[in-house]
Tab-separated table of C-alpha atoms and ligand atoms in Angstrom:
chain	number	residue	atom	x	y	z
A	146	UNK	CA	-0.271	0.077	0.231
A	147	UNK	CA	1.185	3.428	-1.038
A	148	UNK	CA	2.579	5.586	2.073
A	149	UNK	CA	1.078	8.797	0.507
A	150	UNK	CA	-1.597	9.777	3.134
A	151	UNK	CA	-2.223	13.489	2.318
A	152	UNK	CA	-5.248	13.428	-0.744
A	153	UNK	CA	-6.374	16.842	-2.001
A	154	UNK	CA	-10.031	15.314	-1.130
A	155	UNK	CA	-11.771	12.932	0.715
A	156	UNK	CA	-10.159	9.604	0.713
A	157	UNK	CA	-10.521	6.433	2.211
A	158	UNK	CA	-8.222	3.029	2.160
A	159	UNK	CA	-9.471	0.002	1.508
A	160	UNK	CA	-13.051	0.903	0.164
A	161	UNK	CA	-15.118	-1.753	-0.640
A	162	UNK	CA	-16.453	-1.458	-4.230
A	163	UNK	CA	-19.452	-3.896	-4.927
A	164	UNK	CA	-21.806	-1.699	-3.688
A	165	UNK	CA	-20.755	0.937	-5.788
A	166	UNK	CA	-21.578	-1.205	-8.818
A	167	UNK	CA	-25.016	-2.041	-9.774
A	168	UNK	CA	-24.048	-5.804	-10.578
A	169	UNK	CA	-22.781	-5.604	-7.031
A	170	UNK	CA	-19.599	-8.014	-7.147
A	171	UNK	CA	-16.050	-7.573	-6.264
A	172	UNK	CA	-13.687	-6.576	-4.039
A	173	UNK	CA	-12.008	-3.524	-2.532
A	174	UNK	CA	-9.692	-0.361	-4.073
A	175	UNK	CA	-6.406	0.221	-2.046
A	176	UNK	CA	-7.571	3.875	-2.295
A	177	UNK	CA	-10.863	5.759	-3.109
A	178	UNK	CA	-10.626	9.470	-3.490
A	179	UNK	CA	-13.984	11.341	-3.401
A	180	UNK	CA	-13.682	14.835	-4.929
A	181	UNK	CA	-16.797	17.434	-4.689
A	182	UNK	CA	-15.804	19.710	-7.212
A	183	UNK	CA	-13.940	19.437	-10.859
A	184	UNK	CA	-11.234	21.001	-9.282
A	185	UNK	CA	-10.700	18.704	-6.461
A	186	UNK	CA	-11.453	15.993	-9.233
A	187	UNK	CA	-8.371	17.685	-11.348
A	188	UNK	CA	-6.466	17.827	-8.197
A	189	UNK	CA	-6.876	14.164	-7.401
A	190	UNK	CA	-6.021	12.874	-10.905
A	191	UNK	CA	-2.792	15.031	-10.416
A	192	UNK	CA	-1.955	13.647	-7.095
A	193	UNK	CA	-2.671	9.873	-8.277
A	194	UNK	CA	-0.478	10.099	-11.137
A	195	UNK	CA	2.099	11.756	-9.157
A	196	UNK	CA	1.985	8.988	-6.283
A	197	UNK	CA	2.594	6.389	-9.461
A	198	UNK	CA	-0.971	5.696	-10.138
A	199	UNK	CA	-3.131	6.126	-13.230
A	200	UNK	CA	-6.461	6.607	-11.509
A	201	UNK	CA	-9.513	4.563	-12.476
A	202	UNK	CA	-12.595	6.657	-12.507
A	203	UNK	CA	-15.896	5.388	-11.504
A	204	UNK	CA	-19.213	6.429	-12.352
A	205	UNK	CA	-21.984	4.855	-11.424
A	206	UNK	CA	-20.497	1.661	-11.610
A	207	UNK	CA	-23.281	0.449	-14.230
A	208	UNK	CA	-21.112	-0.967	-16.979
A	209	UNK	CA	-18.401	-1.836	-14.729
A	210	UNK	CA	-17.325	-5.293	-13.165
A	211	UNK	CA	-14.396	-5.243	-10.105
A	212	UNK	CA	-12.579	-8.253	-9.862
A	213	UNK	CA	-12.395	-10.064	-6.291
A	214	UNK	CA	-9.362	-8.815	-4.167
A	215	UNK	CA	-7.882	-5.742	-3.551
A	216	UNK	CA	-7.464	-3.503	-6.582
A	217	UNK	CA	-3.926	-1.992	-6.272
A	218	UNK	CA	-3.875	1.872	-6.801
A	219	UNK	CA	-6.342	4.636	-7.114
A	220	UNK	CA	-10.064	4.821	-7.888
A	221	UNK	CA	-11.495	8.249	-8.008
A	222	UNK	CA	-15.552	8.290	-7.664
A	223	UNK	CA	-17.068	11.240	-9.321
A	224	UNK	CA	-20.647	10.725	-7.479
A	225	UNK	CA	-20.411	13.508	-5.297
A	226	UNK	CA	-19.739	15.791	-8.360
A	227	UNK	CA	-23.597	16.140	-8.747
A	228	UNK	CA	-24.241	19.856	-9.900
A	229	UNK	CA	-26.712	20.602	-12.787
A	230	UNK	CA	-27.811	23.942	-13.688
A	231	UNK	CA	-28.532	26.327	-16.761
A	232	UNK	CA	-26.102	28.576	-17.925
A	233	UNK	CA	-26.429	31.771	-19.419
A	234	UNK	CA	-26.198	32.322	-23.171
A	235	UNK	CA	-22.436	33.090	-22.859
A	236	UNK	CA	-21.081	30.231	-21.286
A	237	UNK	CA	-17.244	30.421	-19.609
A	238	UNK	CA	-15.127	27.685	-18.615
A	239	UNK	CA	-15.289	29.088	-15.200
A	240	UNK	CA	-19.231	28.878	-14.950
A	241	UNK	CA	-18.900	25.168	-16.259
A	242	UNK	CA	-16.326	24.830	-13.089
A	243	UNK	CA	-18.159	27.177	-10.529
A	244	UNK	CA	-19.689	25.683	-7.157
A	245	UNK	CA	-23.112	26.956	-6.895
A	246	UNK	CA	-25.579	27.890	-4.102
A	247	UNK	CA	-28.886	25.640	-4.392
A	248	UNK	CA	-31.008	28.802	-5.495
A	249	UNK	CA	-28.750	29.330	-8.233
A	250	UNK	CA	-29.462	26.003	-9.703
A	251	UNK	CA	-31.808	26.691	-12.646
A	252	UNK	CA	-31.519	30.692	-13.442
A	253	UNK	CA	-34.845	32.063	-14.449
A	254	UNK	CA	-35.425	31.299	-18.140
A	255	UNK	CA	-38.075	30.003	-20.333
A	256	UNK	CA	-38.070	26.704	-20.996
A	257	UNK	CA	-38.297	27.828	-24.654
A	258	UNK	CA	-34.990	29.581	-24.934
A	259	UNK	CA	-31.312	28.418	-24.331
A	260	UNK	CA	-32.301	24.865	-23.995
A	261	UNK	CA	-28.918	23.934	-22.500
A	262	UNK	CA	-27.997	22.489	-19.037
A	263	UNK	CA	-24.165	21.988	-17.494
A	264	UNK	CA	-23.782	18.629	-15.877
A	265	UNK	CA	-20.881	17.681	-13.798
A	266	UNK	CA	-19.602	14.138	-14.472
A	267	UNK	CA	-21.488	12.714	-11.204
A	268	UNK	CA	-24.889	13.878	-12.455
A	269	UNK	CA	-26.895	11.263	-12.550
A	270	UNK	CA	-28.542	10.370	-16.173
A	271	UNK	CA	-31.830	9.423	-14.873
A	272	UNK	CA	-31.932	13.017	-13.147
A	273	UNK	CA	-31.035	14.413	-16.779
A	274	UNK	CA	-34.039	12.605	-18.189
A	275	UNK	CA	-36.270	13.812	-15.564
A	276	UNK	CA	-35.053	17.318	-15.993
A	277	UNK	CA	-35.876	17.314	-19.575
A	278	UNK	CA	-39.117	16.031	-19.125
A	279	UNK	CA	-39.833	18.985	-16.616
A	280	UNK	CA	-38.790	21.610	-19.117
A	281	UNK	CA	-40.264	19.664	-22.114
A	282	UNK	CA	-36.691	19.254	-24.062
A	283	UNK	CA	-36.311	16.605	-26.536
A	284	UNK	CA	-33.155	14.909	-27.409
A	285	UNK	CA	-32.215	12.671	-24.250
A	286	UNK	CA	-35.471	10.116	-24.445
A	287	UNK	CA	-32.957	7.479	-25.767
A	288	UNK	CA	-31.358	7.695	-22.323
A	289	UNK	CA	-34.368	6.682	-20.242
A	290	UNK	CA	-33.799	3.541	-18.063
A	291	UNK	CA	-30.235	3.872	-18.440
A	292	UNK	CA	-28.352	4.402	-15.267
A	293	UNK	CA	-24.908	5.815	-14.393
A	294	UNK	CA	-23.415	9.253	-14.502
A	295	UNK	CA	-22.862	12.025	-17.171
A	296	UNK	CA	-19.291	11.339	-17.206
A	297	UNK	CA	-19.552	7.419	-17.369
A	298	UNK	CA	-22.408	8.231	-20.449
A	299	UNK	CA	-19.810	10.222	-21.974
A	300	UNK	CA	-16.950	7.737	-21.754
A	301	UNK	CA	-19.061	4.886	-22.923
A	302	UNK	CA	-21.488	6.982	-25.138
A	303	UNK	CA	-24.096	5.116	-23.903
A	304	UNK	CA	-27.509	4.876	-25.620
A	305	UNK	CA	-29.559	2.354	-28.020
A	306	UNK	CA	-31.729	2.306	-31.009
A	307	UNK	CA	-33.557	5.572	-29.850
A	308	UNK	CA	-30.319	7.836	-29.605
A	309	UNK	CA	-27.061	8.322	-27.663
A	310	UNK	CA	-25.323	10.337	-25.185
A	311	UNK	CA	-23.139	12.153	-27.648
A	312	UNK	CA	-26.251	13.401	-29.401
A	313	UNK	CA	-26.810	15.906	-27.066
A	314	UNK	CA	-23.502	16.954	-26.336
A	315	UNK	CA	-22.392	20.342	-27.153
A	316	UNK	CA	-19.088	20.909	-25.514
A	317	UNK	CA	-17.243	18.492	-22.511
A	318	UNK	CA	-14.522	19.853	-20.188
A	319	UNK	CA	-11.993	16.901	-19.707
A	320	UNK	CA	-8.875	16.773	-17.757
A	321	UNK	CA	-6.259	15.705	-20.034
A	322	UNK	CA	-2.988	13.772	-20.102
A	323	UNK	CA	-1.131	16.739	-18.536
A	324	UNK	CA	-3.661	17.297	-15.608
A	325	UNK	CA	-4.974	20.530	-17.021
A	326	UNK	CA	-8.772	21.237	-17.888
A	327	UNK	CA	-8.986	21.169	-21.456
A	328	UNK	CA	-12.419	22.223	-23.409
A	329	UNK	CA	-13.941	20.302	-26.380
A	330	UNK	CA	-16.616	21.026	-28.673
A	331	UNK	CA	-18.739	17.823	-30.034
A	332	UNK	CA	-17.071	18.798	-33.370
A	333	UNK	CA	-13.557	17.648	-32.216
A	334	UNK	CA	-14.610	14.754	-30.936
A	335	UNK	CA	-14.912	11.297	-32.710
A	336	UNK	CA	-17.325	9.208	-30.347
A	337	UNK	CA	-18.188	5.849	-32.390
A	338	UNK	CA	-20.745	2.902	-31.082
A	339	UNK	CA	-20.495	2.789	-27.029
A	340	UNK	CA	-17.251	4.275	-26.769
A	341	UNK	CA	-16.874	8.485	-26.640
A	342	UNK	CA	-13.253	7.834	-27.791
A	343	UNK	CA	-11.398	9.929	-24.830
A	344	UNK	CA	-8.654	7.868	-24.569
A	345	UNK	CA	-7.018	8.783	-20.977
A	346	UNK	CA	-9.047	12.133	-20.826
A	347	UNK	CA	-11.297	12.322	-17.865
A	348	UNK	CA	-14.907	14.142	-17.935
A	349	UNK	CA	-15.215	16.666	-15.496
A	350	UNK	CA	-18.202	18.740	-16.941
A	351	UNK	CA	-20.348	18.791	-19.897
A	352	UNK	CA	-22.708	21.319	-21.676
A	353	UNK	CA	-25.794	19.235	-23.207
A	354	UNK	CA	-27.789	20.799	-25.575
A	355	UNK	CA	-31.741	19.527	-26.291
A	356	UNK	CA	-34.047	21.079	-28.392
A	357	UNK	CA	-37.723	22.554	-27.283
A	358	UNK	CA	-40.709	20.310	-27.658
A	359	UNK	CA	-43.927	19.799	-26.244
A	360	UNK	CA	-43.677	18.427	-22.797
A	361	UNK	CA	-46.768	15.539	-22.732
A	362	UNK	CA	-44.675	14.563	-26.114
A	363	UNK	CA	-41.327	14.201	-24.452
A	364	UNK	CA	-43.016	12.622	-21.241
A	365	UNK	CA	-45.089	10.124	-23.212
A	366	UNK	CA	-41.704	8.663	-25.297
A	367	UNK	CA	-39.842	8.372	-22.054
A	368	UNK	CA	-42.840	6.246	-20.886
A	369	UNK	CA	-43.150	4.293	-24.079
A	370	UNK	CA	-39.284	3.565	-24.442
A	371	UNK	CA	-38.832	2.804	-20.694
A	372	UNK	CA	-41.893	0.328	-20.917
A	373	UNK	CA	-40.276	-1.452	-24.080
A	374	UNK	CA	-37.126	-1.483	-22.394
A	375	UNK	CA	-38.496	-3.003	-18.923
A	376	UNK	CA	-39.973	-5.499	-21.324
A	377	UNK	CA	-37.004	-6.844	-23.032
A	378	UNK	CA	-34.249	-6.015	-20.252
A	379	UNK	CA	-33.703	-7.180	-16.695
A	380	UNK	CA	-33.611	-3.496	-15.671
A	381	UNK	CA	-35.092	-4.442	-11.851
A	382	UNK	CA	-32.122	-7.186	-11.554
A	383	UNK	CA	-28.469	-6.961	-10.319
A	384	UNK	CA	-26.414	-6.490	-13.507
A	385	UNK	CA	-23.925	-4.621	-15.237
A	386	UNK	CA	-25.851	-3.745	-18.382
A	387	UNK	CA	-25.048	-5.492	-21.772
A	388	UNK	CA	-21.905	-7.795	-21.628
A	389	UNK	CA	-20.897	-7.404	-25.085
A	390	UNK	CA	-21.250	-5.080	-28.128
A	391	UNK	CA	-23.027	-6.047	-31.062
A	392	UNK	CA	-21.107	-7.657	-33.554
A	393	UNK	CA	-20.817	-6.569	-36.923
A	394	UNK	CA	-24.083	-7.007	-38.673
A	395	UNK	CA	-22.850	-8.861	-41.729
A	396	UNK	CA	-20.789	-11.357	-39.955
A	397	UNK	CA	-23.868	-11.840	-37.733
A	398	UNK	CA	-26.569	-12.216	-40.033
A	399	UNK	CA	-28.060	-8.899	-38.452
A	400	UNK	CA	-28.328	-10.610	-35.032
A	401	UNK	CA	-27.255	-8.809	-32.019
A	402	UNK	CA	-25.136	-10.046	-29.297
A	403	UNK	CA	-28.319	-10.865	-27.028
A	404	UNK	CA	-29.981	-12.781	-29.938
A	405	UNK	CA	-26.427	-14.699	-31.005
A	406	UNK	CA	-26.177	-15.792	-27.390
A	407	UNK	CA	-29.499	-16.566	-27.054
A	408	UNK	CA	-29.176	-19.034	-30.460
A	409	UNK	CA	-26.515	-20.627	-29.297
A	410	UNK	CA	-27.890	-21.453	-26.209
A	411	UNK	CA	-26.545	-19.230	-23.682
A	412	UNK	CA	-29.777	-17.957	-21.862
A	413	UNK	CA	-29.624	-19.666	-17.909
A	414	UNK	CA	-25.919	-20.730	-18.152
A	415	UNK	CA	-24.492	-20.031	-14.848
A	416	UNK	CA	-21.837	-19.944	-12.427
A	417	UNK	CA	-22.350	-19.739	-9.046
A	418	UNK	CA	-25.006	-17.260	-8.336
A	419	UNK	CA	-24.211	-15.410	-11.824
A	420	UNK	CA	-26.368	-16.404	-14.681
A	421	UNK	CA	-27.273	-15.342	-18.355
A	422	UNK	CA	-30.481	-13.757	-18.120
A	423	UNK	CA	-33.599	-15.675	-19.487
A	424	UNK	CA	-35.201	-12.501	-20.585
A	425	UNK	CA	-32.283	-11.098	-22.503
A	426	UNK	CA	-29.141	-13.181	-23.824
A	427	UNK	CA	-26.630	-10.028	-23.023
A	428	UNK	CA	-27.335	-9.485	-19.598
A	429	UNK	CA	-25.560	-11.477	-16.735
A	430	UNK	CA	-27.508	-11.640	-13.304
A	431	UNK	CA	-26.131	-11.596	-9.965
A	432	UNK	CA	-28.932	-13.745	-7.947
A	433	UNK	CA	-27.468	-12.676	-4.685
A	434	UNK	CA	-24.336	-14.168	-3.910
A	435	UNK	CA	-22.316	-14.256	-6.803
A	436	UNK	CA	-18.556	-13.342	-7.068
A	437	UNK	CA	-16.601	-11.356	-9.606
A	438	UNK	CA	-14.942	-14.711	-10.486
A	439	UNK	CA	-18.220	-16.361	-11.274
A	440	UNK	CA	-19.145	-13.263	-13.789
A	441	UNK	CA	-15.863	-13.116	-15.427
A	442	UNK	CA	-15.714	-17.097	-15.647
A	443	UNK	CA	-19.584	-17.203	-17.232
A	444	UNK	CA	-18.248	-14.378	-19.608
A	445	UNK	CA	-15.483	-16.414	-20.653
A	446	UNK	CA	-18.045	-19.462	-20.851
A	447	UNK	CA	-20.301	-17.280	-22.620
A	448	UNK	CA	-17.543	-16.267	-25.245
A	449	UNK	CA	-16.341	-19.717	-26.104
A	450	UNK	CA	-19.865	-20.901	-26.548
A	451	UNK	CA	-20.613	-18.396	-29.266
A	452	UNK	CA	-17.292	-18.741	-30.978
A	453	UNK	CA	-17.351	-22.171	-31.388
A	454	UNK	CA	-20.946	-22.303	-32.774
A	455	UNK	CA	-20.650	-19.142	-34.948
A	456	UNK	CA	-16.720	-18.085	-35.312
A	457	UNK	CA	-17.670	-14.998	-33.769
A	458	UNK	CA	-15.655	-13.728	-31.367
A	459	UNK	CA	-18.019	-11.471	-29.128
A	460	UNK	CA	-16.293	-7.838	-27.946
A	461	UNK	CA	-16.685	-7.232	-24.515
A	462	UNK	CA	-18.732	-3.603	-23.574
A	463	UNK	CA	-18.564	-3.947	-20.071
A	464	UNK	CA	-15.375	-2.746	-18.481
A	465	UNK	CA	-13.470	-5.252	-16.213
A	466	UNK	CA	-10.948	-3.573	-13.336
A	467	UNK	CA	-8.198	-6.099	-12.331
A	468	UNK	CA	-8.972	-9.319	-13.763
B	778	FAD	C1	-30.042	-2.084	-16.281
B	778	FAD	C2	-28.953	-1.449	-16.975
B	778	FAD	C3	-29.471	-1.028	-18.247
B	778	FAD	C4	-28.505	-0.634	-19.319
B	778	FAD	N1	-29.003	0.014	-20.385
B	778	FAD	C5	-27.992	0.641	-21.100
B	778	FAD	C6	-28.398	1.143	-22.324
B	778	FAD	O1	-29.677	0.811	-22.962
B	778	FAD	N2	-27.641	1.771	-23.202
B	778	FAD	C7	-26.326	1.871	-22.701
B	778	FAD	O2	-25.283	2.224	-23.595
B	778	FAD	N3	-25.800	1.319	-21.617
B	778	FAD	C8	-26.728	0.697	-20.772
B	778	FAD	N4	-26.270	0.034	-19.376
B	778	FAD	C9	-24.954	0.670	-19.100
B	778	FAD	C10	-24.563	1.465	-18.407
B	778	FAD	O3	-25.834	2.330	-18.013
B	778	FAD	C11	-23.999	2.724	-19.469
B	778	FAD	O4	-22.822	2.153	-19.882
B	778	FAD	C12	-23.397	3.836	-18.364
B	778	FAD	O5	-22.943	5.048	-19.463
B	778	FAD	C13	-22.523	3.762	-17.247
B	778	FAD	O6	-22.406	5.009	-16.788
B	778	FAD	P1	-21.686	4.679	-15.365
B	778	FAD	O7	-21.390	6.193	-14.991
B	778	FAD	O8	-21.930	3.896	-14.550
B	778	FAD	O9	-20.065	4.422	-15.816
B	778	FAD	P2	-19.299	3.214	-14.809
B	778	FAD	O10	-19.826	1.935	-15.060
B	778	FAD	O11	-18.756	3.708	-13.639
B	778	FAD	O12	-17.825	3.193	-16.218
B	778	FAD	C14	-17.840	2.935	-16.984
B	778	FAD	C15	-16.475	3.313	-17.925
B	778	FAD	O13	-16.964	4.711	-18.021
B	778	FAD	C16	-15.569	5.367	-17.179
B	778	FAD	N5	-15.990	6.701	-16.720
B	778	FAD	C17	-16.837	6.874	-16.372
B	778	FAD	N6	-16.624	8.219	-15.596
B	778	FAD	C18	-15.987	8.765	-15.988
B	778	FAD	C19	-15.623	10.167	-16.561
B	778	FAD	N7	-15.958	11.120	-15.759
B	778	FAD	N8	-14.240	10.531	-17.111
B	778	FAD	C20	-13.706	9.536	-18.091
B	778	FAD	N9	-14.186	8.275	-18.066
B	778	FAD	C21	-15.124	7.658	-16.901
B	778	FAD	C22	-14.928	4.120	-16.452
B	778	FAD	O14	-13.498	4.371	-16.164
B	778	FAD	C23	-15.210	2.957	-17.059
B	778	FAD	O15	-14.326	2.543	-18.032
B	778	FAD	C24	-27.358	-0.390	-18.330
B	778	FAD	C25	-26.838	-0.765	-17.258
B	778	FAD	C26	-27.704	-1.337	-16.759
B	778	FAD	C27	-27.275	-1.832	-15.247
């Protein structure tokens, strides 16, 4: 364990991580840092690097499996970075960073003008969905029912058939390789399917831009998409979302990863308390007492099954730390 004791923000040695992920498996972090502002986040990143660690950034833990045992090094959690506010028309980097008072959270502006918000990395995506419903803004309905935080959503380019995170990103404030803030416009970034293509850059904050619409229509679309999602995915169970990226449609005959797993007989396969969902072949569910080893072994089993039967080597979407 490192002898470094003074971190620039709240820090815990040996913090357990399972409860910070939606699948709820895995061990602990040697160090868990919990910054409260983008500047504290930046200082935490710099301090971790100075201590010889490339920090791992934890959002909502909704697409993440942490291996069993102790994870060496530094994990930085973003969930205290929750600010969401409406910016003025002229938006400066300082405004993206500022610590605001509660009264200041939503500056009085008509919902029909300046349909933008600034969200810090730890703001939850469900909260952004609620905000867009409240204001009658369209563009984010595709993220309904997707757990996790804005930073994780941008890093993963979360989304689905009704849209994805980067559709609404106007600008991001990143912490770059050299530990300083760098602002990037949407046009300077090349997000791809389930990948924000950020490299080692860390999302501190983002400006999200929506389009004014009828409030009832936005609410109705969210309700409809959420119902379809609940019918098809085990959203109320402990999982890490989709395990696999969808393969090249030409190679898979148009089948999604979940359908491929299903067709190969993978649904219901299990290791300990980890099981491939009967509802959706791309989800592995923790029935209660699964370990990370159970989940990771099951992932290998499913990969090998599909490779053997179809020749397709599925690529993991879910992130794995420490295996
Ligand atoms: C029930 C369920 C349904 C889901 N449905 C969908 C869906 O429909 N579509 C979809 O795309 N996903 C879905 N997911 C997966 C998950 O919600 C998304 O991938 C989400 O974007 C993960 O965000 P997070 O904050 O939880 O990231 P985490 O899981 O904490 O981290 C994921 C990755 O992002 C990185 N990261 C996190 N924060 C930052 C940051 N600030 N800067 C840089 N990198 C960062 C992490 O280091 C890690 O590599 C689902 C998950 C569950 C459990």
